[in-house]
PDB file of C-alpha atoms in Angstrom:
ATOM      1  CA  UNK A   1      -6.564  10.453   2.006  1.00 95.00           C
ATOM      2  CA  UNK A   2      -5.543   6.874   2.690  1.00 97.00           C
ATOM      3  CA  UNK A   3      -7.573   4.001   1.220  1.00 98.00           C
ATOM      4  CA  UNK A   4      -7.161   0.509   2.677  1.00 97.00           C
ATOM      5  CA  UNK A   5      -7.902  -2.683   0.718  1.00 95.00           C
ATOM      6  CA  UNK A   6      -7.776  -6.336   1.689  1.00 91.00           C
ATOM      7  CA  UNK A   7      -8.857  -9.844   0.656  1.00 79.00           C
ATOM      8  CA  UNK A   8      -9.882  -8.857  -2.870  1.00 66.00           C
ATOM      9  CA  UNK A   9      -8.697 -11.940  -4.754  1.00 56.00           C
ATOM     10  CA  UNK A  10      -8.495 -15.720  -4.931  1.00 56.00           C
ATOM     11  CA  UNK A  11      -5.847 -18.003  -6.422  1.00 55.00           C
ATOM     12  CA  UNK A  12      -5.611 -17.264 -10.145  1.00 54.00           C
ATOM     13  CA  UNK A  13      -7.352 -13.883 -10.062  1.00 56.00           C
ATOM     14  CA  UNK A  14      -5.748 -10.404 -10.252  1.00 65.00           C
ATOM     15  CA  UNK A  15      -4.281  -9.474  -6.873  1.00 81.00           C
ATOM     16  CA  UNK A  16      -4.908  -6.598  -4.498  1.00 87.00           C
ATOM     17  CA  UNK A  17      -1.870  -4.685  -5.739  1.00 89.00           C
ATOM     18  CA  UNK A  18      -3.250  -4.727  -9.272  1.00 90.00           C
ATOM     19  CA  UNK A  19      -6.624  -3.574  -7.995  1.00 91.00           C
ATOM     20  CA  UNK A  20      -4.959  -0.686  -6.158  1.00 94.00           C
ATOM     21  CA  UNK A  21      -3.240   0.372  -9.381  1.00 94.00           C
ATOM     22  CA  UNK A  22      -6.552   0.232 -11.215  1.00 94.00           C
ATOM     23  CA  UNK A  23      -8.188   2.476  -8.626  1.00 96.00           C
ATOM     24  CA  UNK A  24      -5.327   4.981  -8.860  1.00 96.00           C
ATOM     25  CA  UNK A  25      -5.656   5.036 -12.641  1.00 95.00           C
ATOM     26  CA  UNK A  26      -9.411   5.551 -12.647  1.00 95.00           C
ATOM     27  CA  UNK A  27      -9.476   8.367 -10.085  1.00 95.00           C
ATOM     28  CA  UNK A  28      -6.403  10.156 -11.459  1.00 95.00           C
ATOM     29  CA  UNK A  29      -8.377  13.103 -12.858  1.00 93.00           C
ATOM     30  CA  UNK A  30      -9.128  14.298  -9.311  1.00 94.00           C
ATOM     31  CA  UNK A  31      -6.534  12.496  -7.192  1.00 96.00           C
ATOM     32  CA  UNK A  32      -2.776  12.149  -7.535  1.00 96.00           C
ATOM     33  CA  UNK A  33      -1.073   9.065  -6.149  1.00 97.00           C
ATOM     34  CA  UNK A  34       1.550   9.536  -3.461  1.00 97.00           C
ATOM     35  CA  UNK A  35       2.190   5.823  -3.090  1.00 97.00           C
ATOM     36  CA  UNK A  36       0.701   2.330  -3.027  1.00 98.00           C
ATOM     37  CA  UNK A  37       2.128   0.130  -0.280  1.00 98.00           C
ATOM     38  CA  UNK A  38       1.767  -3.562   0.508  1.00 96.00           C
ATOM     39  CA  UNK A  39       1.591  -4.344   4.230  1.00 97.00           C
ATOM     40  CA  UNK A  40       2.457  -7.763   5.624  1.00 94.00           C
ATOM     41  CA  UNK A  41      -0.068  -9.025   8.180  1.00 94.00           C
ATOM     42  CA  UNK A  42       0.127 -12.135  10.381  1.00 89.00           C
ATOM     43  CA  UNK A  43       1.359 -15.085   8.307  1.00 83.00           C
ATOM     44  CA  UNK A  44      -0.285 -17.954  10.169  1.00 71.00           C
ATOM     45  CA  UNK A  45      -1.998 -21.149   8.919  1.00 69.00           C
ATOM     46  CA  UNK A  46      -5.048 -20.261  11.019  1.00 67.00           C
ATOM     47  CA  UNK A  47      -5.599 -17.144   8.883  1.00 67.00           C
ATOM     48  CA  UNK A  48      -7.291 -17.745   5.494  1.00 60.00           C
ATOM     49  CA  UNK A  49      -5.569 -15.822   2.699  1.00 58.00           C
ATOM     50  CA  UNK A  50      -4.601 -16.120  -0.959  1.00 58.00           C
ATOM     51  CA  UNK A  51      -0.899 -15.288  -0.784  1.00 61.00           C
ATOM     52  CA  UNK A  52       1.018 -14.509   2.425  1.00 72.00           C
ATOM     53  CA  UNK A  53      -1.728 -12.340   3.963  1.00 80.00           C
ATOM     54  CA  UNK A  54      -0.863  -8.883   2.660  1.00 88.00           C
ATOM     55  CA  UNK A  55      -3.159  -5.859   2.515  1.00 93.00           C
ATOM     56  CA  UNK A  56      -2.658  -2.654   0.533  1.00 96.00           C
ATOM     57  CA  UNK A  57      -2.889   1.058   1.176  1.00 98.00           C
ATOM     58  CA  UNK A  58      -3.258   3.852  -1.354  1.00 98.00           C
ATOM     59  CA  UNK A  59      -2.211   7.359  -0.350  1.00 98.00           C
ATOM     60  CA  UNK A  60      -3.863  10.019  -2.475  1.00 97.00           C
ATOM     61  CA  UNK A  61      -3.732  13.800  -2.672  1.00 95.00           C
ATOM     62  CA  UNK A  62      -6.597  15.882  -4.025  1.00 94.00           C
ATOM     63  CA  UNK A  63      -5.548  17.765  -7.134  1.00 89.00           C
ATOM     64  CA  UNK A  64      -6.038  21.562  -7.041  1.00 78.00           C
ATOM     65  CA  UNK A  65      -6.771  21.443  -3.313  1.00 66.00           C
ATOM     66  CA  UNK A  66      -6.708  24.944  -1.918  1.00 57.00           C
ATOM     67  CA  UNK A  67      -7.190  26.615  -5.304  1.00 56.00           C
ATOM     68  CA  UNK A  68      -9.564  29.549  -4.947  1.00 54.00           C
ATOM     69  CA  UNK A  69     -12.518  30.481  -7.127  1.00 52.00           C
ATOM     70  CA  UNK A  70     -14.348  28.373  -9.670  1.00 47.00           C
ATOM     71  CA  UNK A  71     -11.451  25.912 -10.021  1.00 50.00           C
ATOM     72  CA  UNK A  72     -11.581  24.824  -6.387  1.00 50.00           C
ATOM     73  CA  UNK A  73     -12.668  21.235  -5.809  1.00 59.00           C
ATOM     74  CA  UNK A  74     -15.167  20.790  -3.025  1.00 81.00           C
ATOM     75  CA  UNK A  75     -13.574  18.310  -0.628  1.00 83.00           C
ATOM     76  CA  UNK A  76     -16.835  16.671   0.426  1.00 86.00           C
ATOM     77  CA  UNK A  77     -17.903  16.104  -3.174  1.00 90.00           C
ATOM     78  CA  UNK A  78     -14.462  14.760  -4.094  1.00 91.00           C
ATOM     79  CA  UNK A  79     -14.410  12.369  -1.121  1.00 93.00           C
ATOM     80  CA  UNK A  80     -17.884  11.084  -1.958  1.00 93.00           C
ATOM     81  CA  UNK A  81     -16.912  10.503  -5.593  1.00 94.00           C
ATOM     82  CA  UNK A  82     -13.760   8.673  -4.499  1.00 96.00           C
ATOM     83  CA  UNK A  83     -15.705   6.348  -2.226  1.00 95.00           C
ATOM     84  CA  UNK A  84     -18.236   5.608  -4.960  1.00 96.00           C
ATOM     85  CA  UNK A  85     -15.500   4.947  -7.520  1.00 95.00           C
ATOM     86  CA  UNK A  86     -13.615   2.612  -5.180  1.00 95.00           C
ATOM     87  CA  UNK A  87     -16.771   0.635  -4.485  1.00 93.00           C
ATOM     88  CA  UNK A  88     -17.649   0.458  -8.172  1.00 94.00           C
ATOM     89  CA  UNK A  89     -14.195  -0.747  -9.203  1.00 93.00           C
ATOM     90  CA  UNK A  90     -13.955  -3.293  -6.394  1.00 90.00           C
ATOM     91  CA  UNK A  91     -17.430  -4.641  -7.092  1.00 89.00           C
ATOM     92  CA  UNK A  92     -16.580  -5.008 -10.771  1.00 88.00           C
ATOM     93  CA  UNK A  93     -13.477  -7.027  -9.774  1.00 82.00           C
ATOM     94  CA  UNK A  94     -15.279  -9.169  -7.221  1.00 76.00           C
ATOM     95  CA  UNK A  95     -14.690 -12.914  -7.527  1.00 76.00           C
ATOM     96  CA  UNK A  96     -16.561 -15.509  -5.491  1.00 79.00           C
ATOM     97  CA  UNK A  97     -14.401 -16.777  -2.691  1.00 74.00           C
ATOM     98  CA  UNK A  98     -12.893 -13.383  -1.926  1.00 80.00           C
ATOM     99  CA  UNK A  99     -13.915 -11.240   1.057  1.00 86.00           C
ATOM    100  CA  UNK A 100     -13.089  -7.666   0.036  1.00 91.00           C
ATOM    101  CA  UNK A 101     -12.840  -4.936   2.639  1.00 94.00           C
ATOM    102  CA  UNK A 102     -12.522  -1.195   2.055  1.00 97.00           C
ATOM    103  CA  UNK A 103     -11.492   1.573   4.453  1.00 98.00           C
ATOM    104  CA  UNK A 104     -11.084   5.358   4.141  1.00 97.00           C
ATOM    105  CA  UNK A 105      -8.971   7.614   6.348  1.00 96.00           C
ATOM    106  CA  UNK A 106      -9.417  11.258   5.264  1.00 93.00           C
ATOM    107  CA  UNK A 107      -7.348  12.858   8.029  1.00 89.00           C
ATOM    108  CA  UNK A 108      -5.058  12.053  10.915  1.00 93.00           C
ATOM    109  CA  UNK A 109      -5.028   8.482  12.164  1.00 96.00           C
ATOM    110  CA  UNK A 110      -6.434   7.721  15.628  1.00 96.00           C
ATOM    111  CA  UNK A 111      -3.918   5.923  17.844  1.00 96.00           C
ATOM    112  CA  UNK A 112      -6.304   2.991  18.243  1.00 97.00           C
ATOM    113  CA  UNK A 113      -6.100   2.276  14.523  1.00 97.00           C
ATOM    114  CA  UNK A 114      -2.303   2.478  14.556  1.00 97.00           C
ATOM    115  CA  UNK A 115      -2.345  -0.085  17.348  1.00 97.00           C
ATOM    116  CA  UNK A 116      -4.798  -2.224  15.368  1.00 97.00           C
ATOM    117  CA  UNK A 117      -2.420  -2.370  12.422  1.00 97.00           C
ATOM    118  CA  UNK A 118       0.416  -3.610  14.627  1.00 97.00           C
ATOM    119  CA  UNK A 119      -1.870  -6.149  16.295  1.00 96.00           C
ATOM    120  CA  UNK A 120      -2.858  -7.541  12.890  1.00 95.00           C
ATOM    121  CA  UNK A 121       0.813  -8.225  12.204  1.00 95.00           C
ATOM    122  CA  UNK A 122       1.328 -10.123  15.442  1.00 94.00           C
ATOM    123  CA  UNK A 123      -1.874 -11.790  16.634  1.00 93.00           C
ATOM    124  CA  UNK A 124      -5.163 -13.317  15.564  1.00 92.00           C
ATOM    125  CA  UNK A 125      -8.021 -10.812  15.503  1.00 94.00           C
ATOM    126  CA  UNK A 126     -11.610 -10.842  14.214  1.00 92.00           C
ATOM    127  CA  UNK A 127     -13.814  -8.608  12.097  1.00 93.00           C
ATOM    128  CA  UNK A 128     -16.122  -7.625  14.957  1.00 96.00           C
ATOM    129  CA  UNK A 129     -13.156  -5.982  16.662  1.00 96.00           C
ATOM    130  CA  UNK A 130     -12.391  -4.082  13.441  1.00 97.00           C
ATOM    131  CA  UNK A 131     -15.980  -2.858  13.120  1.00 97.00           C
ATOM    132  CA  UNK A 132     -15.993  -1.830  16.777  1.00 97.00           C
ATOM    133  CA  UNK A 133     -12.826   0.252  16.412  1.00 97.00           C
ATOM    134  CA  UNK A 134     -14.046   1.871  13.210  1.00 97.00           C
ATOM    135  CA  UNK A 135     -17.331   2.760  14.862  1.00 96.00           C
ATOM    136  CA  UNK A 136     -15.690   4.316  17.901  1.00 96.00           C
ATOM    137  CA  UNK A 137     -13.200   6.339  15.853  1.00 96.00           C
ATOM    138  CA  UNK A 138     -15.594   7.389  13.096  1.00 95.00           C
ATOM    139  CA  UNK A 139     -13.573   5.734  10.328  1.00 95.00           C
ATOM    140  CA  UNK A 140     -15.503   4.496   7.296  1.00 95.00           C
ATOM    141  CA  UNK A 141     -15.001   0.731   7.031  1.00 97.00           C
ATOM    142  CA  UNK A 142     -17.097  -1.596   4.902  1.00 95.00           C
ATOM    143  CA  UNK A 143     -17.268  -5.071   3.469  1.00 93.00           C
ATOM    144  CA  UNK A 144     -18.096  -5.613  -0.191  1.00 91.00           C
ATOM    145  CA  UNK A 145     -18.866  -9.328  -0.017  1.00 85.00           C
ATOM    146  CA  UNK A 146     -17.945 -12.754   1.232  1.00 84.00           C
ATOM    147  CA  UNK A 147     -17.355 -13.424   4.901  1.00 87.00           C
ATOM    148  CA  UNK A 148     -16.591  -9.722   5.578  1.00 90.00           C
ATOM    149  CA  UNK A 149     -13.163 -10.649   6.958  1.00 91.00           C
ATOM    150  CA  UNK A 150     -11.502  -8.251   4.504  1.00 91.00           C
ATOM    151  CA  UNK A 151     -12.355  -5.375   6.834  1.00 95.00           C
ATOM    152  CA  UNK A 152      -9.641  -6.627   9.205  1.00 95.00           C
ATOM    153  CA  UNK A 153      -6.777  -5.954   6.803  1.00 95.00           C
ATOM    154  CA  UNK A 154      -8.368  -2.887   5.232  1.00 96.00           C
ATOM    155  CA  UNK A 155      -8.443  -1.146   8.617  1.00 98.00           C
ATOM    156  CA  UNK A 156      -4.934  -2.393   9.408  1.00 97.00           C
ATOM    157  CA  UNK A 157      -3.638  -1.011   6.100  1.00 98.00           C
ATOM    158  CA  UNK A 158      -4.659   2.583   6.846  1.00 98.00           C
ATOM    159  CA  UNK A 159      -3.128   2.350  10.320  1.00 98.00           C
ATOM    160  CA  UNK A 160       0.157   0.933   9.084  1.00 98.00           C
ATOM    161  CA  UNK A 161       0.306   3.382   6.167  1.00 98.00           C
ATOM    162  CA  UNK A 162      -0.119   6.263   8.592  1.00 97.00           C
ATOM    163  CA  UNK A 163       3.139   5.353  10.336  1.00 97.00           C
ATOM    164  CA  UNK A 164       5.049   5.866   7.062  1.00 97.00           C
ATOM    165  CA  UNK A 165       7.352   3.217   8.441  1.00 97.00           C
ATOM    166  CA  UNK A 166       5.887  -0.050   7.175  1.00 97.00           C
ATOM    167  CA  UNK A 167       5.472  -2.029   4.016  1.00 97.00           C
ATOM    168  CA  UNK A 168       6.812  -2.520   0.515  1.00 97.00           C
ATOM    169  CA  UNK A 169       6.167   0.246  -2.018  1.00 97.00           C
ATOM    170  CA  UNK A 170       4.289  -1.043  -5.062  1.00 96.00           C
ATOM    171  CA  UNK A 171       3.928   2.335  -6.758  1.00 96.00           C
ATOM    172  CA  UNK A 172       5.853   5.471  -5.895  1.00 96.00           C
ATOM    173  CA  UNK A 173       4.100   8.656  -6.935  1.00 94.00           C
ATOM    174  CA  UNK A 174       2.942   8.496 -10.523  1.00 92.00           C
ATOM    175  CA  UNK A 175       6.092   6.900 -11.901  1.00 94.00           C
ATOM    176  CA  UNK A 176       5.468   3.890 -14.152  1.00 90.00           C
ATOM    177  CA  UNK A 177       6.554   0.479 -12.888  1.00 91.00           C
ATOM    178  CA  UNK A 178       9.088   0.159 -15.706  1.00 93.00           C
ATOM    179  CA  UNK A 179      12.414  -0.455 -13.971  1.00 96.00           C
ATOM    180  CA  UNK A 180      14.050  -3.867 -13.753  1.00 96.00           C
ATOM    181  CA  UNK A 181      17.467  -5.453 -13.761  1.00 96.00           C
ATOM    182  CA  UNK A 182      20.527  -3.278 -13.156  1.00 96.00           C
ATOM    183  CA  UNK A 183      19.752   0.391 -12.568  1.00 97.00           C
ATOM    184  CA  UNK A 184      22.040   3.319 -11.728  1.00 97.00           C
ATOM    185  CA  UNK A 185      21.646   4.626  -8.187  1.00 97.00           C
ATOM    186  CA  UNK A 186      21.077   8.077  -9.734  1.00 97.00           C
ATOM    187  CA  UNK A 187      17.945   6.801 -11.519  1.00 97.00           C
ATOM    188  CA  UNK A 188      16.585   5.400  -8.257  1.00 98.00           C
ATOM    189  CA  UNK A 189      17.328   8.708  -6.541  1.00 97.00           C
ATOM    190  CA  UNK A 190      15.388  10.560  -9.250  1.00 96.00           C
ATOM    191  CA  UNK A 191      12.328   8.561  -8.241  1.00 96.00           C
ATOM    192  CA  UNK A 192      12.762   9.465  -4.606  1.00 96.00           C
ATOM    193  CA  UNK A 193      14.339   6.182  -3.529  1.00 98.00           C
ATOM    194  CA  UNK A 194      17.172   6.230  -0.970  1.00 98.00           C
ATOM    195  CA  UNK A 195      19.688   3.374  -1.250  1.00 98.00           C
ATOM    196  CA  UNK A 196      21.446   1.963   1.828  1.00 98.00           C
ATOM    197  CA  UNK A 197      23.697  -0.987   2.578  1.00 96.00           C
ATOM    198  CA  UNK A 198      21.742  -3.291   4.873  1.00 95.00           C
ATOM    199  CA  UNK A 199      24.826  -4.569   6.695  1.00 92.00           C
ATOM    200  CA  UNK A 200      26.189  -1.157   7.685  1.00 94.00           C
ATOM    201  CA  UNK A 201      23.363   1.334   7.201  1.00 93.00           C
ATOM    202  CA  UNK A 202      25.660   3.454   5.035  1.00 96.00           C
ATOM    203  CA  UNK A 203      24.157   5.501   2.215  1.00 96.00           C
ATOM    204  CA  UNK A 204      25.008   4.362  -1.328  1.00 96.00           C
ATOM    205  CA  UNK A 205      25.509   7.398  -3.533  1.00 94.00           C
ATOM    206  CA  UNK A 206      26.592   5.845  -6.820  1.00 95.00           C
ATOM    207  CA  UNK A 207      26.938   2.562  -8.666  1.00 95.00           C
ATOM    208  CA  UNK A 208      24.532  -0.002 -10.093  1.00 96.00           C
ATOM    209  CA  UNK A 209      21.805  -1.926  -8.271  1.00 97.00           C
ATOM    210  CA  UNK A 210      20.208  -5.129  -9.552  1.00 96.00           C
ATOM    211  CA  UNK A 211      16.584  -4.538  -8.504  1.00 97.00           C
ATOM    212  CA  UNK A 212      15.242  -7.750 -10.069  1.00 96.00           C
ATOM    213  CA  UNK A 213      11.867  -7.782 -11.857  1.00 95.00           C
ATOM    214  CA  UNK A 214      10.495  -4.630 -10.206  1.00 95.00           C
ATOM    215  CA  UNK A 215      11.572  -1.693  -8.072  1.00 97.00           C
ATOM    216  CA  UNK A 216      10.183  -2.469  -4.591  1.00 97.00           C
ATOM    217  CA  UNK A 217      11.598  -0.182  -1.902  1.00 98.00           C
ATOM    218  CA  UNK A 218      10.258  -0.103   1.652  1.00 97.00           C
ATOM    219  CA  UNK A 219       8.768   2.693   3.712  1.00 97.00           C
ATOM    220  CA  UNK A 220      11.178   3.627   6.463  1.00 96.00           C
ATOM    221  CA  UNK A 221      10.756   6.788   8.574  1.00 95.00           C
ATOM    222  CA  UNK A 222       8.768   8.532   5.865  1.00 95.00           C
ATOM    223  CA  UNK A 223      11.126   7.656   3.012  1.00 97.00           C
ATOM    224  CA  UNK A 224      11.211   5.045   0.270  1.00 98.00           C
ATOM    225  CA  UNK A 225      14.317   3.036   1.127  1.00 98.00           C
ATOM    226  CA  UNK A 226      15.972   0.291  -0.888  1.00 98.00           C
ATOM    227  CA  UNK A 227      18.364  -1.875   1.102  1.00 98.00           C
ATOM    228  CA  UNK A 228      21.116  -3.566  -0.862  1.00 97.00           C
ATOM    229  CA  UNK A 229      24.046  -5.889  -0.323  1.00 96.00           C
ATOM    230  CA  UNK A 230      27.340  -6.403  -2.028  1.00 93.00           C
ATOM    231  CA  UNK A 231      27.947  -9.652  -3.855  1.00 86.00           C
ATOM    232  CA  UNK A 232      31.507 -10.981  -3.862  1.00 80.00           C
ATOM    233  CA  UNK A 233      31.240 -12.274  -7.422  1.00 79.00           C
ATOM    234  CA  UNK A 234      30.063  -8.893  -8.766  1.00 79.00           C
ATOM    235  CA  UNK A 235      32.343  -6.064  -9.901  1.00 83.00           C
ATOM    236  CA  UNK A 236      32.976  -3.264  -7.369  1.00 84.00           C
ATOM    237  CA  UNK A 237      30.226  -0.641  -7.291  1.00 88.00           C
ATOM    238  CA  UNK A 238      27.423  -3.089  -8.071  1.00 94.00           C
ATOM    239  CA  UNK A 239      24.804  -4.167  -5.558  1.00 96.00           C
ATOM    240  CA  UNK A 240      21.876  -6.546  -5.158  1.00 96.00           C
ATOM    241  CA  UNK A 241      18.517  -5.267  -3.869  1.00 97.00           C
ATOM    242  CA  UNK A 242      17.105  -7.109  -0.856  1.00 95.00           C
ATOM    243  CA  UNK A 243      13.414  -7.899  -0.734  1.00 89.00           C
ATOM    244  CA  UNK A 244      11.853  -7.001   2.609  1.00 86.00           C
ATOM    245  CA  UNK A 245       8.344  -6.619   4.061  1.00 80.00           C
TER     246      UNK A 245
END
């Protein structure tokens, strides 16, 4: 299941990434988090947004899926509960001036939605187009207030997340967001993060990486990848993480 969120905040209020974390926390009894990813959409002065026009996707896996007998979770009931919980949490976070949109993708992603995500990164689009695509493909897309423009990025988020080749990872699995500063490459590897030199594309197998305030790898070809660079003033075997979209 992929959940798409967009336009949930205003200046000074908790951001969409924080909302995504809250959703993951509150549905954790039934759903495990695979990842939360921030997706960069068109950064253009003609587009109203709070901070750089990013939307978020949450990829979830149903716990105990496929278990037989009385322990089996009915998918339809679980999906319905997830939708209701997402709405409830987002409505409780609603602030006037925001235009929250919510989207659910329970299976494979139609090609039209993949294309929509890429379009939202490169051109101006409107909410009527988003509703039209969702209607034709049978994807659940809804506005929870404001101008309804949040549906644009919410639909884009599920499309871009489906590529597994876009965005900055905000939460990887169910690991806490507790890493900062210099970290051994081995620790990053334990969390499923692959480290590569940006300049050469070579894999970094050991050493220390200064990741800054948070660990923020990127999705690249289905993997969480952290690109790094060497710094001439640093000792050999130490690297600096590079922030990318």
